[in-house]
């Protein structure tokens, strides 16, 4: 009886240790697999109609090994882009993000609204625009140049794209290169001619 009691106590102790270790291990693996930036985006105070369908994508290393992490989120909204961008900008400002006026925001002119934001060590690009109403190809056939009337009825709402990067990896946070002669000085090398070999120097007679 004493041996059975010891065996039972040993089994209970082993099970308790496994349970106590499994819970921290579970949450630790969950933390490593889930980027906390996406949790921050999930916590944005936007209405349900502004985040009907969400698709996340992540690339790069969280510790900036070779490439820093890039977080991308695509969201579908039931309202037009004007109403959608208003609620997203209000939610970002409420969450501590600040508008960031910087060149190359965006890189080139786009439709809809494209704004940039900063908070702590992160930068955020917010692009809200109308959805692409052209229906996809069917059985390899090319898509029509303009949507038909029935398809246009289903093409409503707007699309939201969010990109979050580490500020140290965002080239827009660094100084802009300049070619000001006062900073670079004079060119010490002579101007080259069109002749790659140059002109022959006459030898003294």
CSV table of C-alpha atoms in Angstrom, one decimal:
chain,number,residue,atom,x,y,z
A,1,UNK,CA,0.0,0.0,0.0
A,2,UNK,CA,2.8,2.3,0.8
A,3,UNK,CA,4.5,1.6,-2.6
A,4,UNK,CA,1.2,2.2,-4.4
A,5,UNK,CA,0.7,5.5,-2.5
A,6,UNK,CA,4.3,6.6,-3.5
A,7,UNK,CA,3.7,5.6,-7.1
A,8,UNK,CA,0.4,7.5,-7.2
A,9,UNK,CA,2.0,10.6,-5.7
A,10,UNK,CA,4.8,10.4,-8.2
A,11,UNK,CA,2.3,10.2,-11.1
A,12,UNK,CA,0.3,13.2,-9.8
A,13,UNK,CA,3.5,15.2,-9.4
A,14,UNK,CA,4.6,14.3,-13.0
A,15,UNK,CA,1.2,15.3,-14.4
A,16,UNK,CA,1.2,18.6,-12.5
A,17,UNK,CA,4.7,19.4,-13.8
A,18,UNK,CA,3.6,18.7,-17.4
A,19,UNK,CA,0.5,20.8,-17.0
A,20,UNK,CA,2.4,23.7,-15.4
A,21,UNK,CA,5.0,23.5,-18.2
A,22,UNK,CA,2.5,23.1,-21.0
A,23,UNK,CA,0.6,26.3,-20.3
A,24,UNK,CA,3.7,28.6,-20.5
A,25,UNK,CA,4.9,26.7,-23.5
A,26,UNK,CA,1.6,27.1,-25.3
A,27,UNK,CA,1.5,30.9,-24.8
A,28,UNK,CA,5.2,31.2,-25.6
A,29,UNK,CA,4.7,29.4,-29.0
A,30,UNK,CA,1.6,31.5,-29.6
A,31,UNK,CA,3.6,34.7,-29.0
A,32,UNK,CA,6.4,33.7,-31.3
A,33,UNK,CA,4.0,32.6,-34.1
A,34,UNK,CA,1.7,35.6,-33.8
A,35,UNK,CA,3.1,39.1,-34.5
A,36,UNK,CA,2.0,41.5,-31.8
A,37,UNK,CA,1.6,44.2,-34.5
A,38,UNK,CA,-1.4,42.3,-35.8
A,39,UNK,CA,-2.9,42.3,-32.3
A,40,UNK,CA,-2.5,46.1,-32.3
A,41,UNK,CA,-4.3,46.3,-35.6
A,42,UNK,CA,-7.0,44.0,-34.3
A,43,UNK,CA,-7.6,46.3,-31.4
A,44,UNK,CA,-8.3,49.3,-33.6
A,45,UNK,CA,-11.7,50.8,-32.8
A,46,UNK,CA,-13.3,50.5,-36.3
A,47,UNK,CA,-16.9,49.4,-36.9
A,48,UNK,CA,-17.7,45.9,-38.0
A,49,UNK,CA,-18.6,47.0,-41.6
A,50,UNK,CA,-15.1,48.3,-42.0
A,51,UNK,CA,-13.4,45.0,-41.5
A,52,UNK,CA,-15.6,42.3,-43.0
A,53,UNK,CA,-12.7,40.2,-44.4
A,54,UNK,CA,-9.1,40.3,-43.3
A,55,UNK,CA,-6.1,38.7,-44.8
A,56,UNK,CA,-2.6,39.0,-43.1
A,57,UNK,CA,0.8,38.4,-44.6
A,58,UNK,CA,4.2,38.7,-43.0
A,59,UNK,CA,7.7,38.5,-44.3
A,60,UNK,CA,11.2,39.1,-43.0
A,61,UNK,CA,12.7,38.5,-39.6
A,62,UNK,CA,11.3,40.0,-36.4
A,63,UNK,CA,14.9,40.5,-35.2
A,64,UNK,CA,15.9,42.1,-38.5
A,65,UNK,CA,18.2,39.2,-39.6
A,66,UNK,CA,19.0,40.1,-43.2
A,67,UNK,CA,15.5,41.6,-43.8
A,68,UNK,CA,13.3,43.3,-41.2
A,69,UNK,CA,9.8,42.2,-40.8
A,70,UNK,CA,7.1,43.6,-43.1
A,71,UNK,CA,3.5,43.2,-41.9
A,72,UNK,CA,0.7,43.5,-44.6
A,73,UNK,CA,-3.0,43.4,-44.0
A,74,UNK,CA,-5.8,43.5,-46.7
A,75,UNK,CA,-9.3,44.3,-45.5
A,76,UNK,CA,-12.6,44.5,-47.2
A,77,UNK,CA,-15.1,47.2,-46.2
A,78,UNK,CA,-18.8,47.5,-46.9
A,79,UNK,CA,-18.8,51.3,-47.3
A,80,UNK,CA,-17.1,53.5,-49.8
A,81,UNK,CA,-13.5,54.6,-49.4
A,82,UNK,CA,-14.4,58.1,-48.1
A,83,UNK,CA,-16.3,56.7,-45.1
A,84,UNK,CA,-13.8,53.9,-44.6
A,85,UNK,CA,-10.7,56.1,-44.5
A,86,UNK,CA,-12.4,58.4,-42.0
A,87,UNK,CA,-13.0,55.7,-39.4
A,88,UNK,CA,-9.5,54.2,-39.9
A,89,UNK,CA,-7.8,57.5,-39.5
A,90,UNK,CA,-9.8,58.2,-36.4
A,91,UNK,CA,-9.0,54.8,-35.0
A,92,UNK,CA,-5.2,55.2,-35.7
A,93,UNK,CA,-5.1,58.6,-34.0
A,94,UNK,CA,-7.0,57.3,-31.0
A,95,UNK,CA,-4.5,54.4,-30.7
A,96,UNK,CA,-1.5,56.7,-30.6
A,97,UNK,CA,-0.5,56.8,-34.2
A,98,UNK,CA,0.5,60.3,-35.7
A,99,UNK,CA,0.2,61.5,-39.2
A,100,UNK,CA,3.6,61.4,-41.0
A,101,UNK,CA,4.2,63.9,-43.8
A,102,UNK,CA,7.1,62.5,-45.8
A,103,UNK,CA,8.2,62.3,-49.4
A,104,UNK,CA,7.4,59.1,-51.3
A,105,UNK,CA,4.1,58.7,-49.4
A,106,UNK,CA,3.1,57.2,-51.7
A,107,UNK,CA,5.9,56.3,-54.1
A,108,UNK,CA,3.6,57.3,-57.0
A,109,UNK,CA,0.1,58.8,-57.3
A,110,UNK,CA,-2.7,56.3,-56.6
A,111,UNK,CA,-6.4,56.4,-56.4
A,112,UNK,CA,-8.3,56.8,-53.2
A,113,UNK,CA,-6.5,57.9,-50.0
A,114,UNK,CA,-2.9,57.1,-49.1
A,115,UNK,CA,-1.5,58.3,-45.8
A,116,UNK,CA,1.5,57.5,-43.7
A,117,UNK,CA,1.7,57.2,-39.9
A,118,UNK,CA,4.3,56.7,-37.2
A,119,UNK,CA,4.2,55.3,-33.6
A,120,UNK,CA,7.3,54.5,-31.5
A,121,UNK,CA,9.6,52.3,-33.6
A,122,UNK,CA,7.0,51.5,-36.3
A,123,UNK,CA,5.8,53.2,-39.6
A,124,UNK,CA,2.4,52.5,-41.1
A,125,UNK,CA,1.1,53.0,-44.7
A,126,UNK,CA,-2.7,53.2,-45.1
A,127,UNK,CA,-4.2,52.9,-48.5
A,128,UNK,CA,-8.0,52.9,-49.0
A,129,UNK,CA,-9.6,52.8,-52.4
A,130,UNK,CA,-12.5,51.5,-54.5
A,131,UNK,CA,-12.5,47.8,-55.2
A,132,UNK,CA,-11.5,46.4,-58.6
A,133,UNK,CA,-14.8,45.8,-60.3
A,134,UNK,CA,-13.5,43.9,-63.3
A,135,UNK,CA,-14.6,40.2,-62.9
A,136,UNK,CA,-11.8,37.6,-62.9
A,137,UNK,CA,-11.1,35.5,-66.0
A,138,UNK,CA,-13.2,32.3,-66.4
A,139,UNK,CA,-11.6,29.1,-67.8
A,140,UNK,CA,-8.6,31.0,-69.1
A,141,UNK,CA,-10.6,33.5,-71.1
A,142,UNK,CA,-9.4,37.2,-70.8
A,143,UNK,CA,-11.4,39.4,-68.5
A,144,UNK,CA,-13.7,41.9,-70.1
A,145,UNK,CA,-12.5,45.5,-70.2
A,146,UNK,CA,-15.6,46.8,-68.4
A,147,UNK,CA,-17.9,45.0,-65.9
A,148,UNK,CA,-21.4,44.0,-66.9
A,149,UNK,CA,-24.4,45.6,-65.2
A,150,UNK,CA,-25.1,42.6,-62.9
A,151,UNK,CA,-21.5,42.3,-61.8
A,152,UNK,CA,-21.4,46.0,-60.9
A,153,UNK,CA,-24.1,45.4,-58.3
A,154,UNK,CA,-21.8,43.1,-56.3
A,155,UNK,CA,-18.8,45.4,-56.7
A,156,UNK,CA,-19.4,47.8,-53.8
A,157,UNK,CA,-17.5,48.9,-50.7
A,158,UNK,CA,-13.8,49.5,-50.6
A,159,UNK,CA,-10.4,47.9,-50.1
A,160,UNK,CA,-8.0,48.7,-47.3
A,161,UNK,CA,-4.3,47.9,-47.4
A,162,UNK,CA,-2.1,48.4,-44.3
A,163,UNK,CA,1.7,48.0,-44.3
A,164,UNK,CA,3.7,48.2,-41.1
A,165,UNK,CA,7.5,48.3,-41.0
A,166,UNK,CA,10.2,48.9,-38.5
A,167,UNK,CA,11.2,52.6,-38.7
A,168,UNK,CA,14.9,51.7,-38.9
A,169,UNK,CA,14.2,49.6,-42.0
A,170,UNK,CA,12.0,52.3,-43.6
A,171,UNK,CA,14.3,54.2,-46.0
A,172,UNK,CA,12.0,57.3,-45.7
A,173,UNK,CA,13.2,57.9,-42.1
A,174,UNK,CA,16.8,58.5,-43.1
A,175,UNK,CA,18.3,61.6,-44.6
A,176,UNK,CA,17.7,62.2,-48.3
A,177,UNK,CA,20.9,62.0,-50.4
A,178,UNK,CA,22.0,65.3,-51.9
A,179,UNK,CA,24.4,66.4,-54.6
A,180,UNK,CA,25.0,69.9,-53.2
A,181,UNK,CA,28.6,70.8,-54.3
A,182,UNK,CA,29.1,72.6,-51.0
A,183,UNK,CA,28.8,69.2,-49.3
A,184,UNK,CA,30.6,67.0,-51.8
A,185,UNK,CA,33.4,69.4,-52.8
A,186,UNK,CA,34.9,69.7,-56.3
A,187,UNK,CA,35.5,66.7,-58.4
A,188,UNK,CA,39.2,65.9,-58.3
A,189,UNK,CA,39.0,63.9,-61.5
A,190,UNK,CA,39.3,65.6,-64.9
A,191,UNK,CA,36.4,65.5,-67.3
A,192,UNK,CA,36.6,62.6,-69.7
A,193,UNK,CA,36.3,63.1,-73.4
A,194,UNK,CA,34.2,61.0,-75.7
A,195,UNK,CA,37.3,59.1,-76.8
A,196,UNK,CA,37.7,56.2,-74.4
A,197,UNK,CA,41.4,56.0,-75.1
A,198,UNK,CA,42.0,59.8,-75.0
A,199,UNK,CA,44.3,61.7,-77.3
A,200,UNK,CA,47.9,60.6,-77.8
A,201,UNK,CA,50.5,62.8,-76.0
A,202,UNK,CA,53.2,63.9,-78.5
A,203,UNK,CA,56.6,62.8,-77.5
A,204,UNK,CA,59.4,65.4,-77.3
A,205,UNK,CA,61.6,65.5,-80.5
